[in-house]
Coordinates of C-alpha atoms in Angstrom, one line a residue:
X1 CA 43.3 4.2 -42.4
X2 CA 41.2 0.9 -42.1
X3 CA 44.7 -0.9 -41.1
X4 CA 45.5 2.0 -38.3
X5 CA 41.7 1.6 -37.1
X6 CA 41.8 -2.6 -36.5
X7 CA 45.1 -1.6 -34.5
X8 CA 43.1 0.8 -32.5
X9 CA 40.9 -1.6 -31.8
X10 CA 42.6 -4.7 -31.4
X11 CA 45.0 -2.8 -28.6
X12 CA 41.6 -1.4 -26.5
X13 CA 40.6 -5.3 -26.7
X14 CA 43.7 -6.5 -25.4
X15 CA 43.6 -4.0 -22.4
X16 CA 40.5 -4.1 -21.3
X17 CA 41.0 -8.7 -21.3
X18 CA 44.3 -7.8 -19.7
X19 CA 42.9 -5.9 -16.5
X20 CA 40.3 -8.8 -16.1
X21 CA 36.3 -8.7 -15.6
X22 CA 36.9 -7.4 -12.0
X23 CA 37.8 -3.9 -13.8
X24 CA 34.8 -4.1 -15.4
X25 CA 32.3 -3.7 -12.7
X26 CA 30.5 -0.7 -11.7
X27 CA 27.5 -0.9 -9.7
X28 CA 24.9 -3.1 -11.7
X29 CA 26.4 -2.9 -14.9
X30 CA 28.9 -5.7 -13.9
X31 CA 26.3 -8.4 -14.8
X32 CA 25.1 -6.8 -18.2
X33 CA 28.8 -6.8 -19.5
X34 CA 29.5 -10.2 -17.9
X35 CA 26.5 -11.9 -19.4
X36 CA 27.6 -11.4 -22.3
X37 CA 31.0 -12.5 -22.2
X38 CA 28.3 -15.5 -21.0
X39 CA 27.9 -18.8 -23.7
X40 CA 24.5 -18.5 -22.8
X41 CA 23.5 -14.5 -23.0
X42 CA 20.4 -13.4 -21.4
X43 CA 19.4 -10.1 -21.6
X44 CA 17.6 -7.6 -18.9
X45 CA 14.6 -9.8 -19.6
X46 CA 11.6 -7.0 -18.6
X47 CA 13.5 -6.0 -15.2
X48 CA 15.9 -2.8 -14.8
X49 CA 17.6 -3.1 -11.5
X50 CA 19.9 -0.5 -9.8
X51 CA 21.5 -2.8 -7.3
X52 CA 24.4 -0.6 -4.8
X53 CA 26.0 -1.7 -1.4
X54 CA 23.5 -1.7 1.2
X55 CA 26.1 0.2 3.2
X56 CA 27.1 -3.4 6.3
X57 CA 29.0 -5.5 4.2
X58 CA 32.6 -6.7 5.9
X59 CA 35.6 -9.2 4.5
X60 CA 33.1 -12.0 6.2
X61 CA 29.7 -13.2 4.5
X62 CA 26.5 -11.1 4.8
X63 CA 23.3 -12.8 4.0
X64 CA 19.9 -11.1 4.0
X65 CA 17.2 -12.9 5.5
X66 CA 13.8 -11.2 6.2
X67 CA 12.6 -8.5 8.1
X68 CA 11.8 -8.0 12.0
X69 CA 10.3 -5.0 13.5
X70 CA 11.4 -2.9 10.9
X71 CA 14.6 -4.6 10.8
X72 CA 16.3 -6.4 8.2
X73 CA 17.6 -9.6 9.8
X74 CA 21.2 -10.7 8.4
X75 CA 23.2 -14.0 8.9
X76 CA 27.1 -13.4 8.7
X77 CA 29.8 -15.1 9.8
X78 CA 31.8 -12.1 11.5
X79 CA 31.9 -12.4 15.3
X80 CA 31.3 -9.0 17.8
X81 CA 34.4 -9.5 20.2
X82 CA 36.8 -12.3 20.9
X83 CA 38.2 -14.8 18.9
X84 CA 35.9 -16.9 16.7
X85 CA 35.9 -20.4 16.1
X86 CA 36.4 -21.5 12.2
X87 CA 33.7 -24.2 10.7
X88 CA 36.6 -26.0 8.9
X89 CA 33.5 -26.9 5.9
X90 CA 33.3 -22.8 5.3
X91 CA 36.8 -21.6 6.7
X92 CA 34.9 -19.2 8.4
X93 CA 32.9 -18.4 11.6
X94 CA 30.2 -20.2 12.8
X95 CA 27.1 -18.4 11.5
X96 CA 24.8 -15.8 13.6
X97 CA 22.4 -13.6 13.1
X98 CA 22.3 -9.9 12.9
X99 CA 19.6 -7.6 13.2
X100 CA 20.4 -3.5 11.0
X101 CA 18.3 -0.7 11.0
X102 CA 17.3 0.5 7.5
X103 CA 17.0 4.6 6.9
X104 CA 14.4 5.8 3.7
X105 CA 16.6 4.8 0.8
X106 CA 17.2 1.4 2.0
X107 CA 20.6 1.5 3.4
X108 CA 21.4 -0.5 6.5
X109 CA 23.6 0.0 9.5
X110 CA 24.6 -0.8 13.0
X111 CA 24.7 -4.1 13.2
X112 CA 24.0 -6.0 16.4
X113 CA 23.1 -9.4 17.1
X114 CA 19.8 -10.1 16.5
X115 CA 18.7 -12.6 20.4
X116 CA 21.3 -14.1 22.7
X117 CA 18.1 -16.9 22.6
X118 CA 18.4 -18.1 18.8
X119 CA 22.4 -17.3 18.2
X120 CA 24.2 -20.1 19.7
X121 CA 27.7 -21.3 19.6
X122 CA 26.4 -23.6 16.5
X123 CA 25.6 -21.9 13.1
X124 CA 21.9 -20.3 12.9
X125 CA 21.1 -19.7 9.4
X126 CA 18.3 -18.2 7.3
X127 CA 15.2 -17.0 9.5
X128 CA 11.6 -16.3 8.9
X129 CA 9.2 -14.6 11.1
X130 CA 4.5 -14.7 10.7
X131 CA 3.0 -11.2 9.5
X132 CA 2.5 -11.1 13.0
X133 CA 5.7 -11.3 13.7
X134 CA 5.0 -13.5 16.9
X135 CA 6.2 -17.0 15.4
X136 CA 10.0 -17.2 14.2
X137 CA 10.9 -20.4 11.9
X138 CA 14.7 -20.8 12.0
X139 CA 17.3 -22.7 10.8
X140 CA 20.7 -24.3 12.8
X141 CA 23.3 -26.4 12.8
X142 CA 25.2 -28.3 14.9
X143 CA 29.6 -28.2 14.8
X144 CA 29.5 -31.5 14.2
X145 CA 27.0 -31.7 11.0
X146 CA 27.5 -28.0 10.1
X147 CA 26.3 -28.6 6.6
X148 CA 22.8 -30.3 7.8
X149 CA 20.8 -27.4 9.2
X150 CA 17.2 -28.4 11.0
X151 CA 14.1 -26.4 10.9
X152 CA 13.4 -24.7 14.6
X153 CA 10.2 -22.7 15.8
X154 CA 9.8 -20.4 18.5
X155 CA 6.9 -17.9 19.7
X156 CA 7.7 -14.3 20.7
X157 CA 6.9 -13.9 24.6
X158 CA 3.7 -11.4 25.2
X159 CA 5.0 -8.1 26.2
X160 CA 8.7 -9.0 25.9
X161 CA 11.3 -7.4 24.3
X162 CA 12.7 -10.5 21.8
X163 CA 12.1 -12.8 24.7
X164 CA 12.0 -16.1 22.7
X165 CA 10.0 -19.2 24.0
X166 CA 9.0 -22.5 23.2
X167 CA 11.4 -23.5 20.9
X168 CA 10.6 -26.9 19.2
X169 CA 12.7 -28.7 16.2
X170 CA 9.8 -29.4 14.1
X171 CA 8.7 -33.2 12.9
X172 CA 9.4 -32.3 8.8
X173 CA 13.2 -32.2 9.7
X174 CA 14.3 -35.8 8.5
X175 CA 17.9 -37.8 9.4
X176 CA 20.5 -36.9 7.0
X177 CA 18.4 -34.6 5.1
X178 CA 19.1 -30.1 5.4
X179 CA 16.1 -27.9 5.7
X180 CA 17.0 -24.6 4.6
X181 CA 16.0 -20.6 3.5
X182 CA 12.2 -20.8 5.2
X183 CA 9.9 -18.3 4.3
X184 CA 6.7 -17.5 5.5
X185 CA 4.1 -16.5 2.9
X186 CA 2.4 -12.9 3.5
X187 CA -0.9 -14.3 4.6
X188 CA 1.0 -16.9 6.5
X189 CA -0.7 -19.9 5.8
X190 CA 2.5 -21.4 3.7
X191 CA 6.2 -21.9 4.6
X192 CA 8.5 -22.7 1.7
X193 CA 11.9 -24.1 2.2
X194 CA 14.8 -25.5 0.3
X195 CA 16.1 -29.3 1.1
X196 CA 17.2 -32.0 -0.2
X197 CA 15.4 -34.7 0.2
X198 CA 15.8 -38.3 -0.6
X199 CA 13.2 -38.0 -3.2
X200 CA 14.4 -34.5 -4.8
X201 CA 14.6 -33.9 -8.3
X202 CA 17.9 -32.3 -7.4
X203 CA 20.3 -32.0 -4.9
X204 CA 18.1 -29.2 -3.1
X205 CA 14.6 -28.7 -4.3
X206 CA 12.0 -26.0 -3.6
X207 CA 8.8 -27.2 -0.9
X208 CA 6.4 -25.9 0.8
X209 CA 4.0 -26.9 3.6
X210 CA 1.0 -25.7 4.8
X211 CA 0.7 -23.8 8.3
X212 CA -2.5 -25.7 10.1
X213 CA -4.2 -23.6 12.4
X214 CA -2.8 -25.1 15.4
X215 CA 0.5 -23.9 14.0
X216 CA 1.9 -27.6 12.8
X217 CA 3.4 -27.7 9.4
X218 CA 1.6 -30.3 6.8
X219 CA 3.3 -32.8 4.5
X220 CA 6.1 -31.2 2.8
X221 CA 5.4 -31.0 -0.8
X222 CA 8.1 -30.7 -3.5
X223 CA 7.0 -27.6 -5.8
X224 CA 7.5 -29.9 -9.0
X225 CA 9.9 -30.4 -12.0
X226 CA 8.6 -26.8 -13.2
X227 CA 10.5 -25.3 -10.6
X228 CA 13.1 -27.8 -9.2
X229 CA 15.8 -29.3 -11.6
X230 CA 18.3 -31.7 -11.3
X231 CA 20.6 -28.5 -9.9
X232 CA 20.0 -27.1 -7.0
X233 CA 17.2 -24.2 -6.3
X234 CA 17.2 -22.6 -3.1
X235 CA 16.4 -18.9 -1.4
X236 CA 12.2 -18.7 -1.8
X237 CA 10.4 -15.6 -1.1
X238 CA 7.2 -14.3 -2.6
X239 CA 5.9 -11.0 -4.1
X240 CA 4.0 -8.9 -1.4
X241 CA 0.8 -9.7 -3.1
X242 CA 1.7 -13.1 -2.9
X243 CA 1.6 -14.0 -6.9
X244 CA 4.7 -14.7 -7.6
X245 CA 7.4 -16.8 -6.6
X246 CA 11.4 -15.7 -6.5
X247 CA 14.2 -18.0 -5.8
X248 CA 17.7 -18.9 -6.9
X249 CA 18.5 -21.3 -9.2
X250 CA 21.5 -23.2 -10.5
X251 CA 19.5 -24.9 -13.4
X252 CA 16.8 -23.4 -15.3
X253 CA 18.0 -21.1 -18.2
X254 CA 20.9 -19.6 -16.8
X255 CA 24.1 -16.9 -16.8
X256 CA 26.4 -18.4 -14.5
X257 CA 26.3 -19.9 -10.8
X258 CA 23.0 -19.1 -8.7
X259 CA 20.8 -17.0 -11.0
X260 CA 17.6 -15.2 -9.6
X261 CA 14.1 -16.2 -10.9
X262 CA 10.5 -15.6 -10.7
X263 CA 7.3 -17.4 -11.7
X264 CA 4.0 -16.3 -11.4
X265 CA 2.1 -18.8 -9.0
X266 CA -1.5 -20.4 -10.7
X267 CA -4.1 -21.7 -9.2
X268 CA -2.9 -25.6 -10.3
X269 CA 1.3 -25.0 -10.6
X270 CA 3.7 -22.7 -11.2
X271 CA 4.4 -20.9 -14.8
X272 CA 7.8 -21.6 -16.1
X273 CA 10.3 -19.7 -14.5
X274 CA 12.0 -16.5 -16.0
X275 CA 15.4 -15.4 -15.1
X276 CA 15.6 -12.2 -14.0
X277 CA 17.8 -10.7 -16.3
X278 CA 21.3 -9.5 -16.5
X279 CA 20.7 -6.2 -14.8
X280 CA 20.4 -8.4 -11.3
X281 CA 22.4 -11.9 -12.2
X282 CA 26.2 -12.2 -12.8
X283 CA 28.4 -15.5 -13.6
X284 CA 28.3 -15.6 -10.0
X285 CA 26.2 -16.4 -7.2
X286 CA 22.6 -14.1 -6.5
X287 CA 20.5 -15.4 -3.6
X288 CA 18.0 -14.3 -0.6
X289 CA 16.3 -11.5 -2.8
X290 CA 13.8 -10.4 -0.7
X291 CA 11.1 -7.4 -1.2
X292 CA 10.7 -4.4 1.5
X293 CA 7.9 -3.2 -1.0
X294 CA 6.9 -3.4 -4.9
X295 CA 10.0 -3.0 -6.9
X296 CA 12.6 -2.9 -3.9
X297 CA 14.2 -5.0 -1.7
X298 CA 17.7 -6.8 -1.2
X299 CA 19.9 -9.3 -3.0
X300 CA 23.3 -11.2 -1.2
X301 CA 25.9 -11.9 -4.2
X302 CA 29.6 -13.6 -4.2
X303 CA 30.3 -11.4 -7.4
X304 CA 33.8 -9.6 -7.3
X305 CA 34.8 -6.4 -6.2
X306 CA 32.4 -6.6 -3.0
X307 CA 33.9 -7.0 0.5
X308 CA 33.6 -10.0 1.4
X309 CA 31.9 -13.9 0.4
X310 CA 28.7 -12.8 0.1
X311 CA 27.8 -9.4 0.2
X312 CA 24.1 -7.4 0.5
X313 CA 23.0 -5.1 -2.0
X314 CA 20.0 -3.0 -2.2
X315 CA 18.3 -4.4 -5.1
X316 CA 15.5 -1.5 -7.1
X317 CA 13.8 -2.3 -10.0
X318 CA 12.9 0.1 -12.4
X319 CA 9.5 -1.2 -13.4
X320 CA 9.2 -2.0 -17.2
X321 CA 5.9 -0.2 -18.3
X322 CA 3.7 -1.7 -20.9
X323 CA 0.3 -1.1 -22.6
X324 CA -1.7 -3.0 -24.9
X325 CA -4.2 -0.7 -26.7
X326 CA -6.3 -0.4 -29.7
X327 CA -10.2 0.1 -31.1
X328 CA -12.9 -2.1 -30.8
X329 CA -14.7 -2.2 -34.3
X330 CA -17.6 -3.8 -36.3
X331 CA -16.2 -7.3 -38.1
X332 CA -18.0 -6.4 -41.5
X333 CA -18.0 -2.7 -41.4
X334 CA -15.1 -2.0 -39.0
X335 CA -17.6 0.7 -37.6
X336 CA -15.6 2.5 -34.0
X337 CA -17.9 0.8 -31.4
X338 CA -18.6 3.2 -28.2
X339 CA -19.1 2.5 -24.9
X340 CA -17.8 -1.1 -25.1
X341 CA -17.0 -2.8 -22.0
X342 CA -13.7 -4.0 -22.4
X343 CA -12.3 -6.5 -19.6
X344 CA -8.5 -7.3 -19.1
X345 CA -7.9 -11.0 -17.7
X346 CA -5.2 -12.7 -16.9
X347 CA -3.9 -16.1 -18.0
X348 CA -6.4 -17.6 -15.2
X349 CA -9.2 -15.8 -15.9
X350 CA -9.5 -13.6 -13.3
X351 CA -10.1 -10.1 -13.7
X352 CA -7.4 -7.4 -13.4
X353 CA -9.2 -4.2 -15.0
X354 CA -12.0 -3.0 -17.0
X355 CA -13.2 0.2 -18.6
X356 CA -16.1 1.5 -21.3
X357 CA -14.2 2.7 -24.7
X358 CA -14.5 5.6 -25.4
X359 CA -16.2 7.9 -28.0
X360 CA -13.5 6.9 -30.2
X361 CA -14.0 3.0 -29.6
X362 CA -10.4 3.0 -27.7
X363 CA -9.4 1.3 -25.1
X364 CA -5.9 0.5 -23.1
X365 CA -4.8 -1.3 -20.0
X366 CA -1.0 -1.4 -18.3
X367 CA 0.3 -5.1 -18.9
X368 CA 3.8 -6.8 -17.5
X369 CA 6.6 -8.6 -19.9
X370 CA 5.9 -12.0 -20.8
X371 CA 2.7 -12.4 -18.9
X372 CA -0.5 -14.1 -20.7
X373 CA -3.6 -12.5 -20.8
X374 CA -7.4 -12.5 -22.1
X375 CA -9.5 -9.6 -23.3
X376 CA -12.9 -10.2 -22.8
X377 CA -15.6 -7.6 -24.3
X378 CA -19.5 -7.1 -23.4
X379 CA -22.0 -4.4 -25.8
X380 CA -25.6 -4.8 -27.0
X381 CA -26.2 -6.1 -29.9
X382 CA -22.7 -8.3 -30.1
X383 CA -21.3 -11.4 -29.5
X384 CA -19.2 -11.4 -26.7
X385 CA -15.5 -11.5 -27.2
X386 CA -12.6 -13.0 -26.4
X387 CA -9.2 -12.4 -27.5
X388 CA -6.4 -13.8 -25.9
X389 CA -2.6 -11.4 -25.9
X390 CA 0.7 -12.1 -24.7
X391 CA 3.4 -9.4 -23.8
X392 CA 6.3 -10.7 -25.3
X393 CA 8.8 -7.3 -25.3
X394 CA 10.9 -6.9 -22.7
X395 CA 11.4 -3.0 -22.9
X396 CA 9.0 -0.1 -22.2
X397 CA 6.8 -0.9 -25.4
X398 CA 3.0 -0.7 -26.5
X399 CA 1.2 -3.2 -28.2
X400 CA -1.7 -2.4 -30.3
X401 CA -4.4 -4.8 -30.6
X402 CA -8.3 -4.2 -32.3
X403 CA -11.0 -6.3 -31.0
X404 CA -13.7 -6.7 -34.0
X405 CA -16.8 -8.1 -32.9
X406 CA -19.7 -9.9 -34.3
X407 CA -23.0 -9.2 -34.2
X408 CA -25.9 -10.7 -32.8
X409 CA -28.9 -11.9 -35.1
X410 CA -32.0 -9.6 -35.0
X411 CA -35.0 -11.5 -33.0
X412 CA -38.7 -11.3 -33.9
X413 CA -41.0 -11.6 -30.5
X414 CA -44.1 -10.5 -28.8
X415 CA -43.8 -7.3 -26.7
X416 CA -46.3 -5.8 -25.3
X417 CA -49.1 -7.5 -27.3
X418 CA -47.2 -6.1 -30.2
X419 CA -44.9 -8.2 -32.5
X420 CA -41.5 -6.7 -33.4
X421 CA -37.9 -6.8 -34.5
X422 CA -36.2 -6.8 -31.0
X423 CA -32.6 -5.0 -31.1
X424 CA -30.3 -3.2 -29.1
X425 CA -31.0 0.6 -28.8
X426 CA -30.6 3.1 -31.6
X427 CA -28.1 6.1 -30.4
X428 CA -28.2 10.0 -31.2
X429 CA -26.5 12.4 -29.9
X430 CA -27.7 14.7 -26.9
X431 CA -30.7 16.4 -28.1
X432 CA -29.9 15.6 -31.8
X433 CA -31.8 13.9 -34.2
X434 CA -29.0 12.4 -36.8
X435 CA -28.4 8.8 -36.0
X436 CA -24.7 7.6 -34.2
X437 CA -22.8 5.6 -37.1
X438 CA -22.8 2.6 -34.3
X439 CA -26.1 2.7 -35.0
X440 CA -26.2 2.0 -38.7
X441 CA -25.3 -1.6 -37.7
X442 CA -28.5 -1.9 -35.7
X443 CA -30.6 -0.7 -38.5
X444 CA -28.6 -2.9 -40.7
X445 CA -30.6 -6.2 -39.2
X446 CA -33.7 -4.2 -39.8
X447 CA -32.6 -4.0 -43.2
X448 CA -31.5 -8.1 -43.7
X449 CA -35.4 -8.4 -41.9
X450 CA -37.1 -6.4 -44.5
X451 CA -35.5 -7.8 -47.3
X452 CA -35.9 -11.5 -46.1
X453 CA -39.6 -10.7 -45.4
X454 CA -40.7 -8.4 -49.0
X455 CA -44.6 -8.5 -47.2
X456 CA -43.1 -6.8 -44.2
X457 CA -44.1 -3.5 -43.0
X458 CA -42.6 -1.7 -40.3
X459 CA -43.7 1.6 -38.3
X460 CA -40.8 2.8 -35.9
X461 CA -41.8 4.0 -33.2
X462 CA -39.0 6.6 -30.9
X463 CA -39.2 8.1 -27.1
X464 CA -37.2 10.7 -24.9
X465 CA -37.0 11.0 -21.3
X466 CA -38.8 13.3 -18.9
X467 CA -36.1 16.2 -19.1
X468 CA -36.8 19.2 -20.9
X469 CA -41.0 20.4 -22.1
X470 CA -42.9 17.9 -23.4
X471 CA -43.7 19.8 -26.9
X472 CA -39.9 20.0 -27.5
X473 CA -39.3 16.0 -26.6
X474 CA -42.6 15.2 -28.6
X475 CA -40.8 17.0 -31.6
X476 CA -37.4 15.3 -31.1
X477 CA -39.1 12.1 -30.9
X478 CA -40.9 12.6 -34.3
X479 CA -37.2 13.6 -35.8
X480 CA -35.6 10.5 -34.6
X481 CA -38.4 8.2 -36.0
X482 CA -38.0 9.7 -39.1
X483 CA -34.3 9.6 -39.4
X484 CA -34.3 5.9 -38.8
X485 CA -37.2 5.8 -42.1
X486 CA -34.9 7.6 -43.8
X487 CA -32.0 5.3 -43.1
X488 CA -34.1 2.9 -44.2
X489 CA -35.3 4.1 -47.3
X490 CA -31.9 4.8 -48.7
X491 CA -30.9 1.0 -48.0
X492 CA -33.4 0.1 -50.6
X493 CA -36.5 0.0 -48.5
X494 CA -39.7 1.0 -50.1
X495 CA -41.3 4.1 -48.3
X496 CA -44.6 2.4 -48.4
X497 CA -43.8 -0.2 -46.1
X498 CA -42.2 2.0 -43.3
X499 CA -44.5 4.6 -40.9
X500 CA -42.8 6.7 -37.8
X501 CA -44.6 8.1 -35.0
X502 CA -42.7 10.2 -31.7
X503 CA -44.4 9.7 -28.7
X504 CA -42.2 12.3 -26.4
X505 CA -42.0 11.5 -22.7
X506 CA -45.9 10.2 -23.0
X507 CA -45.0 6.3 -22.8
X508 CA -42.3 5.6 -20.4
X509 CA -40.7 2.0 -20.5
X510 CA -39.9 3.2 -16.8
X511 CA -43.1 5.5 -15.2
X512 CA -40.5 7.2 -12.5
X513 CA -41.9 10.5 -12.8
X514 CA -39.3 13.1 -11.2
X515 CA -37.1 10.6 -9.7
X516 CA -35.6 8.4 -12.4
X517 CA -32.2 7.3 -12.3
X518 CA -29.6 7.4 -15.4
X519 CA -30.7 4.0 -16.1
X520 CA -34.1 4.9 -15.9
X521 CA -33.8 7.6 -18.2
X522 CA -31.5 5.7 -20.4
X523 CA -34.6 2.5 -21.0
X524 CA -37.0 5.7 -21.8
X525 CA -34.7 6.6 -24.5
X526 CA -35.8 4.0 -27.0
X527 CA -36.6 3.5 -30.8
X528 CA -38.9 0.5 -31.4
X529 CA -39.8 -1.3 -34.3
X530 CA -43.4 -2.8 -34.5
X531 CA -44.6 -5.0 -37.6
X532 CA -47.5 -4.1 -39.1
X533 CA -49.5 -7.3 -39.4

């Protein structure tokens, strides 16, 4: 049976190698098989793309490159009429570009060409247009040089209908040196570009320049051996929120060819880069991803089976959801801790959530795959906290994570001409007299107190807000006061050194009659403890 079994398998082995990896494609799933036929296998790596034929794609190159009016803007090297001439460094057309409506699920057609101003009889390239969408930065080459492209600019004529003006080659372009794939960044005070410069890292690297107000371009500056490598990294684009980077990449850690990446942009760099998984990259070549919103956008990729070179592809990502979730808890009692304020940071220190935990001390807060983050926490009668977390799963996961806290010494000060042991608040539940078990903690210092100071004696002293009669918030009062004794007294306290009195509603921390707000009310519910002296 085993022996009949290994022949089984050995023939499906031999005919699935025999038909080739181009039999193997379907959709997306091409580049999870392929990667790991890969020496160097990289998994989905927290993204779960559905990437399908964006619906234009010919037996020439199609390139995406940005949007316009609603438009994605394409550079392909197919020609509308007539015979074309061949670049003899591509073996195809000299490059134009294309301008394709998009209907509601992303797929593009009719094709036209995008302005008889920027297409030329050279090769125009890679495009990128302000949020205004008044300024276009462009790329071009000439026959002669066709593998040096220069950087362009033009400005959108007022009123016009893609009337193109004042178009200027701009003073980064450099002799012998290719600017290429500009990108303008949302707020559209950056442009980012690929070239290679004498002084790249690699044979293309990643820069980027600021756009002065007068709309010149600063300084190139190379984006840094975090980013750039000794291969070559081209294709920038940036999240719509603007935090993180995508580009394509022939170094870094990779499957094969130009692999997609992404790294979270900080405040003094760029985090290392993570390739974008196997769902999206192939032994081939994935370039110009570009997002029409959150999770979806468009990828160009040389991988078999497509039409042509390069080929678009709508590129959706089904977003990985994470949480991180737990308690927050007393250190030395691991007492649940209400009404916590629980902030979510992220590897900066700026703030991405917050929330109060809940009657059951829980808390939780969405994270993304392999992102950094800090949990900061704020109560009376703690320490604050910090506790830094990592998501480290690449899969739909939650982590679990309790925050125990320390807490703060008990103070004795003057208040009020009276000396006491100054503490957070003392909880009970809505007109209830039993004491919160949060609050054991609190009475817990009062305890250390006593027993550091044997002389000591104590009366406590509780109040109510103005809501409800006065007889019946005099009476809670009393009850409270005395619950707290009690506490007391079965810690080991002698009942000789402790006194309660209630005082109702009569001695407001807060005198705001009949319009008090919830903090108001909250200050007049109070339990104090005065020393006798």
């Amino acid at each position: 049976m085993k022996t009949k079994l290994s022949f089984f398998i050995f023939l499906i082995s031999n005919i699935i190698l025999s038909q080739g990896p181009s039999n193997l494609i379907a959709s997306n799933n091409f580049s999870f098989n392929n990667s790991r036929s890969s020496l160097n296998s990289i998994d989905a790596n927290g993204f779960e793309f559905e990437l399908l034929d964006a619906g234009v794609n010919t037996k020439y190159s199609e390139i995406g490159s940005g949007f316009f009016r609603n438009k994605l803007i394409m550079v392909s090297s197919k020609k509308l009429g007539g015979l074309a001439k061949i670049d003899p460094n591509t073996n195809e057309a000299y490059k134009d570009l294309f301008c394709l409506d998009i209907d509601k699920n992303g797929s593009l057609s009719l094709p036209l060409l995008f302005s008889r101003i920027l297409n030329t009889k050279n090769s125009e390239d890679q495009l990128t247009f302000s949020p205004d969408q008044k300024t276009v930065y462009y790329t071009r080459s000439s026959k002669e040089n066709s593998m040096e492209y220069k950087l362009y600019k033009a400005i959108l004529e007022e009123d016009s209908h893609g009337n193109w003006i004042n178009e200027a080659l701009l003073s980064i372009n450099k002799t012998n040196v290719s600017i290429e794939n500009p990108f303008v960044s949302p707020k559209g005070d950056k442009l980012y570009f690929s070239a290679n410069m004498p002084e790249s890292i690699g044979g293309y690297d990643l820069y980027v320049s600021d756009i002065n107000a007068d709309g010149t371009l600063s300084t190139p500056k190379n984006l840094g051996d975090n980013i750039n490598t000794r291969s070559d990294e081209k294709y920038p684009s940036l999240s719509i929120d603007s935090k993180y980077l995508y580009f394509s990449s022939k170094g870094h850690n990779n499957i094969g060819g130009f692999d997609l990446f992404t790294s979270k942009i900080l405040s003094n760099g760029y985090k290392t880069p993570r390739n974008m998984g196997n769902t999206i990259n192939t032994r081939y070549d994935e370039v110009a991803y570009f997002l029409a919103a959150k999770n979806k956008g468009y990828v160009s990729s040389n991988r078999p089976n497509g039409k042509g070179g390069f080929d678009i592809y709508t590129a959706t990502n089904d977003e990985i959801i994470q949480t991180i979730k737990g308690q927050v808890l007393d250190l030395e009692t691991k007492i649940k801790l209400p009404n916590t304020l629980v902030i979510l940071k992220d590897e900066e220190g700026k703030e991405i959530s917050r929330q109060r935990t809940k009657t059951n001390a829980s808390y939780s807060f969405h994270v993304t795959p392999f992102e950094s983050y800090s949990i900061t926490t704020q109560k009376d009668g703690f320490k604050d906290g910090d506790f830094k977390f990592e998501a480290t799963r690449a899969y739909n996961t939650s982590y679990t994570k309790d925050l125990e806290l320390l807490t703060t010494e008990p103070v004795i000060a003057k208040v009020e001409d009276e000396l006491r042991i100054v503490l957070e608040n003392i909880y009970f539940d809505f007109n209830k007299w039993g004491i919160k078990e949060e609050s054991f903690i609190s009475l817990n210092k009062v305890l250390k107190v006593l027993k550091e100071h044997p002389e000591m004696k104590l009366v406590i002293n509780a109040h109510t807000d103005n809501k409800g009669r006065d007889s019946y918030n005099l009476n809670l009062s009393k009850k409270r006061a005395a619950s707290a004794v009690t506490y007391l007294i079965n810690n080991g306290i002698n009942k000789n050194r402790l006194q309660s009195r209630g005082y109702g509603e009569t001695k407001p921390k807060i005198d705001c009659k009949n319009d008090c707000t919830d903090e108001n009310l909250q200050a007049n519910r109070r339990v104090e403890f005065v020393i006798l002296e």
